[in-house]
Amino acid sequence: MEVVILEDEAQVGRAGADAIAEHVRRDPAAVLGLATGSTPLAIYRELADRVGRGELSLARCRAFLLDEYVGLPPGHPESYRAVIDREFVDLVDIDPAHVLSPDCGATDLPGACATYEQAIAAAGGVDVQLLGVGSDGHIAFNEPGSSLVSRTRVKTLTPQTRRDNARFFGGDIDAVPRHCVTQGIGTILDARHLVLVALGPAKAEAVHQLVEGPVSARWPASALQMHAHVTVLLDEAAADRLHLKNYYRETYLGKLSWQGF
Ligand code: F6R
């Protein structure tokens, strides 16, 4: 696991875009894994700028969202599909038809989860997966107690996550759905490269637990310790509780010139 501590969100945005661009340079038809929420926005803006300047093209890429709320009416502006369209898909040159999200309008939700797993497998798996982390340690919507080998399924959001996400619903926790469909931790660990991003002091304990704590369903993000290629991009505040902060800084500054992400 590579832990990279950067000064601010803008630097994190550039580093996250670099990590994705490296994959697209190697394979212009790379399969991208997209996270929603506020953390990846700087990365999406940076990618959009690079596409706008003609330095990068995502035209041949395909993409899969991590998760989606259950129970929002179709087209709701805070559905994760609407958010990713607004914040990313509409700003780059990826084909919207090649961006897939779990079908939470399906009457057979378990069937829709299985179909989603099959679609990821049929695409050859995810090359680079962006991840945020919840203040309670969730990745995607795998809340504490999630099986570390879980696949795409329906989950119940914790009150903490619903409180955290109420800011997207006018501050009204009752407007935040209780259920979601989320890729499982096993699904996420199948991606070839995981790029987890965390910003701000509210994420500091989750970051400490995921990087330095025991692997435990109590902090689902700690499952990333079992993956061979993980990049953790942090601002100073999110890195604040890391015990080995100085070692991570020294390692990053001393990287060999040919070592990318
Ligand atoms: C979103 C997702 C979640 C968020 C997490 C952090 O697709 O999978 O795990 O990454 O809740 O959200 P923000 O970035 O809004 O703090």
PDB file of C-alpha atoms and ligand atoms in Angstrom:
ATOM      1  CA  MET A   1       0.000   0.000   0.000  1.00  0.00           C
ATOM      2  CA  GLU A   2       1.415   3.363  -1.024  1.00  0.00           C
ATOM      3  CA  VAL A   3       0.365   6.250   1.214  1.00  0.00           C
ATOM      4  CA  VAL A   4       0.771   9.683  -0.364  1.00  0.00           C
ATOM      5  CA  ILE A   5       0.280  12.755   1.820  1.00  0.00           C
ATOM      6  CA  LEU A   6      -0.310  15.921  -0.182  1.00  0.00           C
ATOM      7  CA  GLU A   7      -0.884  19.524   0.786  1.00  0.00           C
ATOM      8  CA  ASP A   8      -4.439  20.056  -0.324  1.00  0.00           C
ATOM      9  CA  GLU A   9      -7.385  18.934  -2.444  1.00  0.00           C
ATOM     10  CA  ALA A  10      -5.925  20.443  -5.637  1.00  0.00           C
ATOM     11  CA  GLN A  11      -2.750  18.342  -5.325  1.00  0.00           C
ATOM     12  CA  VAL A  12      -4.835  15.257  -4.541  1.00  0.00           C
ATOM     13  CA  GLY A  13      -6.924  15.984  -7.646  1.00  0.00           C
ATOM     14  CA  ARG A  14      -3.834  16.101  -9.850  1.00  0.00           C
ATOM     15  CA  ALA A  15      -2.344  12.934  -8.338  1.00  0.00           C
ATOM     16  CA  GLY A  16      -5.631  11.029  -8.712  1.00  0.00           C
ATOM     17  CA  ALA A  17      -5.913  12.146 -12.333  1.00  0.00           C
ATOM     18  CA  ASP A  18      -2.280  11.079 -12.916  1.00  0.00           C
ATOM     19  CA  ALA A  19      -3.055   7.606 -11.549  1.00  0.00           C
ATOM     20  CA  ILE A  20      -6.039   7.189 -13.882  1.00  0.00           C
ATOM     21  CA  ALA A  21      -4.231   8.716 -16.872  1.00  0.00           C
ATOM     22  CA  GLU A  22      -1.374   6.210 -16.434  1.00  0.00           C
ATOM     23  CA  HIS A  23      -3.850   3.355 -16.962  1.00  0.00           C
ATOM     24  CA  VAL A  24      -5.468   5.031 -19.969  1.00  0.00           C
ATOM     25  CA  ARG A  25      -2.052   5.687 -21.519  1.00  0.00           C
ATOM     26  CA  ARG A  26      -1.227   1.966 -21.215  1.00  0.00           C
ATOM     27  CA  ASP A  27      -4.670   0.892 -22.406  1.00  0.00           C
ATOM     28  CA  PRO A  28      -6.937   3.504 -24.039  1.00  0.00           C
ATOM     29  CA  ALA A  29      -9.862   1.097 -23.512  1.00  0.00           C
ATOM     30  CA  ALA A  30      -9.229   0.807 -19.760  1.00  0.00           C
ATOM     31  CA  VAL A  31     -12.142  -0.029 -17.473  1.00  0.00           C
ATOM     32  CA  LEU A  32     -12.596   2.657 -14.819  1.00  0.00           C
ATOM     33  CA  GLY A  33     -14.300   2.256 -11.449  1.00  0.00           C
ATOM     34  CA  LEU A  34     -16.017   5.471 -10.360  1.00  0.00           C
ATOM     35  CA  ALA A  35     -16.837   6.678  -6.850  1.00  0.00           C
ATOM     36  CA  THR A  36     -19.440   9.327  -6.072  1.00  0.00           C
ATOM     37  CA  GLY A  37     -19.587  11.757  -3.115  1.00  0.00           C
ATOM     38  CA  SER A  38     -17.554  14.937  -2.716  1.00  0.00           C
ATOM     39  CA  THR A  39     -14.033  13.479  -2.390  1.00  0.00           C
ATOM     40  CA  PRO A  40     -13.364  12.557  -6.049  1.00  0.00           C
ATOM     41  CA  LEU A  41     -14.674  15.847  -7.470  1.00  0.00           C
ATOM     42  CA  ALA A  42     -11.225  17.456  -7.772  1.00  0.00           C
ATOM     43  CA  ILE A  43     -10.015  14.379  -9.674  1.00  0.00           C
ATOM     44  CA  TYR A  44     -12.984  14.534 -12.046  1.00  0.00           C
ATOM     45  CA  ARG A  45     -12.421  18.266 -12.650  1.00  0.00           C
ATOM     46  CA  GLU A  46      -8.741  17.636 -13.383  1.00  0.00           C
ATOM     47  CA  LEU A  47      -9.578  14.789 -15.790  1.00  0.00           C
ATOM     48  CA  ALA A  48     -12.137  17.024 -17.528  1.00  0.00           C
ATOM     49  CA  ASP A  49      -9.503  19.768 -17.908  1.00  0.00           C
ATOM     50  CA  ARG A  50      -7.020  17.325 -19.432  1.00  0.00           C
ATOM     51  CA  VAL A  51      -9.642  15.991 -21.852  1.00  0.00           C
ATOM     52  CA  GLY A  52     -10.603  19.595 -22.707  1.00  0.00           C
ATOM     53  CA  ARG A  53      -6.951  20.433 -23.472  1.00  0.00           C
ATOM     54  CA  GLY A  54      -6.646  17.338 -25.678  1.00  0.00           C
ATOM     55  CA  GLU A  55      -4.049  15.712 -23.405  1.00  0.00           C
ATOM     56  CA  LEU A  56      -6.232  12.715 -22.551  1.00  0.00           C
ATOM     57  CA  SER A  57      -9.118  10.843 -24.123  1.00  0.00           C
ATOM     58  CA  LEU A  58     -11.523   8.528 -22.338  1.00  0.00           C
ATOM     59  CA  ALA A  59     -13.501   7.890 -25.529  1.00  0.00           C
ATOM     60  CA  ARG A  60     -12.692   4.175 -25.553  1.00  0.00           C
ATOM     61  CA  CYS A  61     -12.991   3.620 -21.793  1.00  0.00           C
ATOM     62  CA  ARG A  62     -15.839   1.919 -20.031  1.00  0.00           C
ATOM     63  CA  ALA A  63     -16.819   2.669 -16.428  1.00  0.00           C
ATOM     64  CA  PHE A  64     -18.751   1.163 -13.526  1.00  0.00           C
ATOM     65  CA  LEU A  65     -20.161   2.991 -10.523  1.00  0.00           C
ATOM     66  CA  LEU A  66     -19.567   1.553  -7.083  1.00  0.00           C
ATOM     67  CA  ASP A  67     -23.043   1.979  -5.693  1.00  0.00           C
ATOM     68  CA  GLU A  68     -26.491   3.526  -5.979  1.00  0.00           C
ATOM     69  CA  TYR A  69     -29.285   4.479  -3.580  1.00  0.00           C
ATOM     70  CA  VAL A  70     -32.455   2.378  -3.500  1.00  0.00           C
ATOM     71  CA  GLY A  71     -35.783   4.182  -3.363  1.00  0.00           C
ATOM     72  CA  LEU A  72     -35.072   7.486  -5.129  1.00  0.00           C
ATOM     73  CA  PRO A  73     -37.432   8.306  -8.004  1.00  0.00           C
ATOM     74  CA  PRO A  74     -35.891   7.926 -11.497  1.00  0.00           C
ATOM     75  CA  GLY A  75     -33.810  10.965 -12.464  1.00  0.00           C
ATOM     76  CA  HIS A  76     -33.512  12.251  -8.855  1.00  0.00           C
ATOM     77  CA  PRO A  77     -30.607  14.750  -8.904  1.00  0.00           C
ATOM     78  CA  GLU A  78     -28.883  13.019  -5.983  1.00  0.00           C
ATOM     79  CA  SER A  79     -29.045   9.520  -7.435  1.00  0.00           C
ATOM     80  CA  TYR A  80     -25.438   8.495  -7.935  1.00  0.00           C
ATOM     81  CA  ARG A  81     -26.038   8.017 -11.647  1.00  0.00           C
ATOM     82  CA  ALA A  82     -27.272  11.627 -11.946  1.00  0.00           C
ATOM     83  CA  VAL A  83     -24.328  12.895  -9.873  1.00  0.00           C
ATOM     84  CA  ILE A  84     -21.704  11.034 -11.901  1.00  0.00           C
ATOM     85  CA  ASP A  85     -23.293  12.234 -15.164  1.00  0.00           C
ATOM     86  CA  ARG A  86     -23.239  15.846 -13.926  1.00  0.00           C
ATOM     87  CA  GLU A  87     -19.798  15.816 -12.314  1.00  0.00           C
ATOM     88  CA  PHE A  88     -17.893  13.577 -14.732  1.00  0.00           C
ATOM     89  CA  VAL A  89     -19.556  11.938 -17.737  1.00  0.00           C
ATOM     90  CA  ASP A  90     -20.928  15.213 -19.177  1.00  0.00           C
ATOM     91  CA  LEU A  91     -17.495  16.869 -18.832  1.00  0.00           C
ATOM     92  CA  VAL A  92     -15.333  14.250 -20.566  1.00  0.00           C
ATOM     93  CA  ASP A  93     -15.494  12.311 -23.829  1.00  0.00           C
ATOM     94  CA  ILE A  94     -16.513   8.899 -22.432  1.00  0.00           C
ATOM     95  CA  ASP A  95     -19.580   7.373 -24.113  1.00  0.00           C
ATOM     96  CA  PRO A  96     -22.441   7.642 -21.547  1.00  0.00           C
ATOM     97  CA  ALA A  97     -23.739   4.274 -22.795  1.00  0.00           C
ATOM     98  CA  HIS A  98     -20.463   2.746 -21.588  1.00  0.00           C
ATOM     99  CA  VAL A  99     -20.961   3.994 -18.014  1.00  0.00           C
ATOM    100  CA  LEU A 100     -22.959   1.495 -15.977  1.00  0.00           C
ATOM    101  CA  SER A 101     -24.522   1.675 -12.532  1.00  0.00           C
ATOM    102  CA  PRO A 102     -26.579  -0.831 -10.524  1.00  0.00           C
ATOM    103  CA  ASP A 103     -30.224  -0.891 -11.631  1.00  0.00           C
ATOM    104  CA  CYS A 104     -31.967   0.075  -8.416  1.00  0.00           C
ATOM    105  CA  GLY A 105     -35.320   0.483 -10.161  1.00  0.00           C
ATOM    106  CA  ALA A 106     -35.443  -3.265 -10.834  1.00  0.00           C
ATOM    107  CA  THR A 107     -38.236  -5.197  -9.127  1.00  0.00           C
ATOM    108  CA  ASP A 108     -35.776  -8.073  -8.651  1.00  0.00           C
ATOM    109  CA  LEU A 109     -32.916  -6.319  -6.849  1.00  0.00           C
ATOM    110  CA  PRO A 110     -30.870  -9.466  -6.124  1.00  0.00           C
ATOM    111  CA  GLY A 111     -31.168 -10.319  -9.833  1.00  0.00           C
ATOM    112  CA  ALA A 112     -29.985  -6.792 -10.747  1.00  0.00           C
ATOM    113  CA  CYS A 113     -26.983  -7.245  -8.407  1.00  0.00           C
ATOM    114  CA  ALA A 114     -26.031 -10.506 -10.122  1.00  0.00           C
ATOM    115  CA  THR A 115     -26.438  -8.862 -13.549  1.00  0.00           C
ATOM    116  CA  TYR A 116     -24.125  -6.041 -12.450  1.00  0.00           C
ATOM    117  CA  GLU A 117     -21.445  -8.499 -11.324  1.00  0.00           C
ATOM    118  CA  GLN A 118     -21.734 -10.249 -14.708  1.00  0.00           C
ATOM    119  CA  ALA A 119     -21.376  -6.943 -16.571  1.00  0.00           C
ATOM    120  CA  ILE A 120     -18.153  -6.112 -14.701  1.00  0.00           C
ATOM    121  CA  ALA A 121     -16.772  -9.584 -15.417  1.00  0.00           C
ATOM    122  CA  ALA A 122     -17.805  -9.376 -19.099  1.00  0.00           C
ATOM    123  CA  ALA A 123     -15.879  -6.092 -19.400  1.00  0.00           C
ATOM    124  CA  GLY A 124     -12.770  -7.938 -18.214  1.00  0.00           C
ATOM    125  CA  GLY A 125     -12.850  -6.486 -14.680  1.00  0.00           C
ATOM    126  CA  VAL A 126     -11.968  -3.005 -13.464  1.00  0.00           C
ATOM    127  CA  ASP A 127      -8.457  -1.723 -14.201  1.00  0.00           C
ATOM    128  CA  VAL A 128      -8.421   1.220 -11.815  1.00  0.00           C
ATOM    129  CA  GLN A 129     -10.992   1.755  -9.073  1.00  0.00           C
ATOM    130  CA  LEU A 130     -11.421   5.126  -7.364  1.00  0.00           C
ATOM    131  CA  LEU A 131     -12.638   4.904  -3.778  1.00  0.00           C
ATOM    132  CA  GLY A 132     -13.638   7.366  -1.088  1.00  0.00           C
ATOM    133  CA  VAL A 133     -14.016   6.300   2.522  1.00  0.00           C
ATOM    134  CA  GLY A 134     -16.860   6.969   4.941  1.00  0.00           C
ATOM    135  CA  SER A 135     -16.158   8.457   8.360  1.00  0.00           C
ATOM    136  CA  ASP A 136     -17.332   5.068   9.691  1.00  0.00           C
ATOM    137  CA  GLY A 137     -14.793   3.254   7.496  1.00  0.00           C
ATOM    138  CA  HIS A 138     -17.103   2.130   4.691  1.00  0.00           C
ATOM    139  CA  ILE A 139     -15.865   1.701   1.133  1.00  0.00           C
ATOM    140  CA  ALA A 140     -18.527   1.946  -1.524  1.00  0.00           C
ATOM    141  CA  PHE A 141     -21.501   1.371   0.809  1.00  0.00           C
ATOM    142  CA  ASN A 142     -19.981  -1.605   2.621  1.00  0.00           C
ATOM    143  CA  GLU A 143     -20.831  -0.494   6.115  1.00  0.00           C
ATOM    144  CA  PRO A 144     -19.148  -1.837   9.292  1.00  0.00           C
ATOM    145  CA  GLY A 145     -19.916  -5.538   9.663  1.00  0.00           C
ATOM    146  CA  SER A 146     -19.815  -6.158   5.913  1.00  0.00           C
ATOM    147  CA  SER A 147     -18.310  -9.426   4.806  1.00  0.00           C
ATOM    148  CA  LEU A 148     -14.787  -8.882   3.536  1.00  0.00           C
ATOM    149  CA  VAL A 149     -15.540 -11.252   0.614  1.00  0.00           C
ATOM    150  CA  SER A 150     -18.976  -9.799  -0.223  1.00  0.00           C
ATOM    151  CA  ARG A 151     -20.267  -9.282  -3.762  1.00  0.00           C
ATOM    152  CA  THR A 152     -22.759  -6.718  -5.114  1.00  0.00           C
ATOM    153  CA  ARG A 153     -25.867  -6.713  -2.953  1.00  0.00           C
ATOM    154  CA  VAL A 154     -28.422  -4.617  -1.065  1.00  0.00           C
ATOM    155  CA  LYS A 155     -27.155  -2.983   2.150  1.00  0.00           C
ATOM    156  CA  THR A 156     -28.666  -0.782   4.844  1.00  0.00           C
ATOM    157  CA  LEU A 157     -26.907   2.538   5.431  1.00  0.00           C
ATOM    158  CA  THR A 158     -25.774   3.339   8.981  1.00  0.00           C
ATOM    159  CA  PRO A 159     -27.266   6.391  10.742  1.00  0.00           C
ATOM    160  CA  GLN A 160     -23.740   7.896  10.584  1.00  0.00           C
ATOM    161  CA  THR A 161     -23.636   7.613   6.780  1.00  0.00           C
ATOM    162  CA  ARG A 162     -27.151   9.004   6.454  1.00  0.00           C
ATOM    163  CA  ARG A 163     -26.169  11.943   8.695  1.00  0.00           C
ATOM    164  CA  ASP A 164     -22.986  12.499   6.650  1.00  0.00           C
ATOM    165  CA  ASN A 165     -24.922  12.427   3.368  1.00  0.00           C
ATOM    166  CA  ALA A 166     -27.831  14.599   4.545  1.00  0.00           C
ATOM    167  CA  ARG A 167     -25.830  17.573   3.194  1.00  0.00           C
ATOM    168  CA  PHE A 168     -26.737  16.407  -0.330  1.00  0.00           C
ATOM    169  CA  PHE A 169     -30.447  16.294   0.617  1.00  0.00           C
ATOM    170  CA  GLY A 170     -30.913  19.796   2.012  1.00  0.00           C
ATOM    171  CA  GLY A 171     -29.687  18.713   5.466  1.00  0.00           C
ATOM    172  CA  ASP A 172     -32.712  16.432   5.906  1.00  0.00           C
ATOM    173  CA  ILE A 173     -31.586  13.001   7.156  1.00  0.00           C
ATOM    174  CA  ASP A 174     -35.084  11.609   6.526  1.00  0.00           C
ATOM    175  CA  ALA A 175     -34.665  12.358   2.823  1.00  0.00           C
ATOM    176  CA  VAL A 176     -31.551  10.151   2.639  1.00  0.00           C
ATOM    177  CA  PRO A 177     -32.477   6.641   1.497  1.00  0.00           C
ATOM    178  CA  ARG A 178     -32.009   3.817   4.011  1.00  0.00           C
ATOM    179  CA  HIS A 179     -30.944   1.241   1.441  1.00  0.00           C
ATOM    180  CA  CYS A 180     -28.506   0.997  -1.415  1.00  0.00           C
ATOM    181  CA  VAL A 181     -27.001  -1.473  -3.843  1.00  0.00           C
ATOM    182  CA  THR A 182     -23.244  -1.618  -3.508  1.00  0.00           C
ATOM    183  CA  GLN A 183     -20.388  -3.540  -5.029  1.00  0.00           C
ATOM    184  CA  GLY A 184     -19.112  -5.903  -2.349  1.00  0.00           C
ATOM    185  CA  ILE A 185     -15.684  -5.759  -0.788  1.00  0.00           C
ATOM    186  CA  GLY A 186     -14.768  -8.902  -2.743  1.00  0.00           C
ATOM    187  CA  THR A 187     -15.930  -7.171  -5.950  1.00  0.00           C
ATOM    188  CA  ILE A 188     -13.799  -4.115  -5.185  1.00  0.00           C
ATOM    189  CA  LEU A 189     -10.748  -6.226  -4.323  1.00  0.00           C
ATOM    190  CA  ASP A 190     -10.978  -7.827  -7.794  1.00  0.00           C
ATOM    191  CA  ALA A 191     -10.063  -4.496  -9.434  1.00  0.00           C
ATOM    192  CA  ARG A 192      -6.431  -4.418 -10.511  1.00  0.00           C
ATOM    193  CA  HIS A 193      -5.481  -1.087  -8.917  1.00  0.00           C
ATOM    194  CA  LEU A 194      -7.318   0.651  -6.074  1.00  0.00           C
ATOM    195  CA  VAL A 195      -6.934   4.402  -5.580  1.00  0.00           C
ATOM    196  CA  LEU A 196      -8.478   5.478  -2.273  1.00  0.00           C
ATOM    197  CA  VAL A 197      -8.829   9.189  -1.649  1.00  0.00           C
ATOM    198  CA  ALA A 198      -9.612  10.935   1.656  1.00  0.00           C
ATOM    199  CA  LEU A 199      -9.837  14.630   2.494  1.00  0.00           C
ATOM    200  CA  GLY A 200     -10.425  16.487   5.750  1.00  0.00           C
ATOM    201  CA  PRO A 201     -10.315  15.777   9.481  1.00  0.00           C
ATOM    202  CA  ALA A 202     -13.565  13.767   9.548  1.00  0.00           C
ATOM    203  CA  LYS A 203     -11.754  10.971   7.677  1.00  0.00           C
ATOM    204  CA  ALA A 204      -8.599  10.869   9.863  1.00  0.00           C
ATOM    205  CA  GLU A 205      -9.658   7.965  12.122  1.00  0.00           C
ATOM    206  CA  ALA A 206     -10.970   5.872   9.213  1.00  0.00           C
ATOM    207  CA  VAL A 207      -7.694   6.496   7.359  1.00  0.00           C
ATOM    208  CA  HIS A 208      -5.620   5.451  10.375  1.00  0.00           C
ATOM    209  CA  GLN A 209      -7.694   2.275  10.751  1.00  0.00           C
ATOM    210  CA  LEU A 210      -7.579   1.388   7.059  1.00  0.00           C
ATOM    211  CA  VAL A 211      -3.833   1.877   6.728  1.00  0.00           C
ATOM    212  CA  GLU A 212      -2.537   0.881  10.153  1.00  0.00           C
ATOM    213  CA  GLY A 213      -5.337  -0.919  11.999  1.00  0.00           C
ATOM    214  CA  PRO A 214      -6.088  -4.628  12.022  1.00  0.00           C
ATOM    215  CA  VAL A 215      -8.020  -6.015   9.045  1.00  0.00           C
ATOM    216  CA  SER A 216     -11.529  -6.066  10.398  1.00  0.00           C
ATOM    217  CA  ALA A 217     -15.155  -5.821   9.321  1.00  0.00           C
ATOM    218  CA  ARG A 218     -15.441  -3.062  11.960  1.00  0.00           C
ATOM    219  CA  TRP A 219     -13.470  -0.828   9.534  1.00  0.00           C
ATOM    220  CA  PRO A 220     -14.337  -2.290   6.097  1.00  0.00           C
ATOM    221  CA  ALA A 221     -11.730  -0.159   4.283  1.00  0.00           C
ATOM    222  CA  SER A 222      -9.018  -2.076   6.181  1.00  0.00           C
ATOM    223  CA  ALA A 223      -9.679  -4.921   3.687  1.00  0.00           C
ATOM    224  CA  LEU A 224      -7.525  -2.927   1.258  1.00  0.00           C
ATOM    225  CA  GLN A 225      -4.510  -4.231   3.184  1.00  0.00           C
ATOM    226  CA  MET A 226      -5.219  -7.577   1.464  1.00  0.00           C
ATOM    227  CA  HIS A 227      -4.804  -6.068  -2.041  1.00  0.00           C
ATOM    228  CA  ALA A 228      -1.418  -5.985  -3.791  1.00  0.00           C
ATOM    229  CA  HIS A 229      -1.782  -2.600  -5.526  1.00  0.00           C
ATOM    230  CA  VAL A 230      -3.326   0.194  -3.486  1.00  0.00           C
ATOM    231  CA  THR A 231      -2.608   3.925  -3.647  1.00  0.00           C
ATOM    232  CA  VAL A 232      -3.959   6.063  -0.783  1.00  0.00           C
ATOM    233  CA  LEU A 233      -4.083   9.795  -1.580  1.00  0.00           C
ATOM    234  CA  LEU A 234      -4.580  12.064   1.436  1.00  0.00           C
ATOM    235  CA  ASP A 235      -4.549  15.703   2.365  1.00  0.00           C
ATOM    236  CA  GLU A 236      -2.769  16.728   5.577  1.00  0.00           C
ATOM    237  CA  ALA A 237      -5.939  16.686   7.694  1.00  0.00           C
ATOM    238  CA  ALA A 238      -6.965  13.175   6.638  1.00  0.00           C
ATOM    239  CA  ALA A 239      -3.403  11.953   7.357  1.00  0.00           C
ATOM    240  CA  ASP A 240      -3.326  13.500  10.814  1.00  0.00           C
ATOM    241  CA  ARG A 241      -3.724  10.288  12.870  1.00  0.00           C
ATOM    242  CA  LEU A 242      -1.287   8.126  10.915  1.00  0.00           C
ATOM    243  CA  HIS A 243       1.454   6.853  13.234  1.00  0.00           C
ATOM    244  CA  LEU A 244       3.999   6.358  10.444  1.00  0.00           C
ATOM    245  CA  LYS A 245       3.294   9.665   8.687  1.00  0.00           C
ATOM    246  CA  ASN A 246       6.973  10.610   8.377  1.00  0.00           C
ATOM    247  CA  TYR A 247       7.896   7.261   6.858  1.00  0.00           C
ATOM    248  CA  TYR A 248       5.157   7.580   4.224  1.00  0.00           C
ATOM    249  CA  ARG A 249       6.362  11.088   3.325  1.00  0.00           C
ATOM    250  CA  GLU A 250       9.987   9.973   3.072  1.00  0.00           C
ATOM    251  CA  THR A 251       9.032   6.988   0.903  1.00  0.00           C
ATOM    252  CA  TYR A 252       7.006   9.126  -1.505  1.00  0.00           C
ATOM    253  CA  LEU A 253       9.709  11.800  -1.817  1.00  0.00           C
ATOM    254  CA  GLY A 254      12.344   9.107  -2.415  1.00  0.00           C
ATOM    255  CA  LYS A 255      10.458   7.272  -5.195  1.00  0.00           C
ATOM    256  CA  LEU A 256      12.610   6.178  -8.102  1.00  0.00           C
ATOM    257  CA  SER A 257      12.098   8.167 -11.296  1.00  0.00           C
ATOM    258  CA  TRP A 258      10.469   5.280 -13.223  1.00  0.00           C
ATOM    259  CA  GLN A 259       7.979   4.496 -10.454  1.00  0.00           C
ATOM    260  CA  GLY A 260       4.514   5.812 -11.227  1.00  0.00           C
ATOM    261  CA  PHE A 261       1.423   4.920  -9.257  1.00  0.00           C
TER     262      PHE A 261
HETATM  263  C1  F6R B   1     -19.662   6.767  -3.098  1.00  0.00           C
HETATM  264  C2  F6R B   1     -19.101   5.829  -2.161  1.00  0.00           C
HETATM  265  C3  F6R B   1     -18.863   6.192  -0.735  1.00  0.00           C
HETATM  266  C4  F6R B   1     -18.163   7.535  -0.563  1.00  0.00           C
HETATM  267  C5  F6R B   1     -17.982   7.846   0.909  1.00  0.00           C
HETATM  268  C6  F6R B   1     -17.308   9.184   1.112  1.00  0.00           C
HETATM  269  O1  F6R B   1     -19.798   6.154  -4.372  1.00  0.00           O
HETATM  270  O2  F6R B   1     -18.849   4.740  -2.542  1.00  0.00           O
HETATM  271  O3  F6R B   1     -18.089   5.190  -0.143  1.00  0.00           O
HETATM  272  O4  F6R B   1     -16.922   7.471  -1.219  1.00  0.00           O
HETATM  273  O5  F6R B   1     -19.218   7.850   1.536  1.00  0.00           O
HETATM  274  O6  F6R B   1     -18.142  10.201   0.660  1.00  0.00           O
HETATM  275  P1  F6R B   1     -17.625  11.684   0.505  1.00  0.00           P
HETATM  276  O7  F6R B   1     -16.596  11.662  -0.569  1.00  0.00           O
HETATM  277  O8  F6R B   1     -18.824  12.477   0.081  1.00  0.00           O
HETATM  278  O9  F6R B   1     -17.067  12.083   1.818  1.00  0.00           O
END
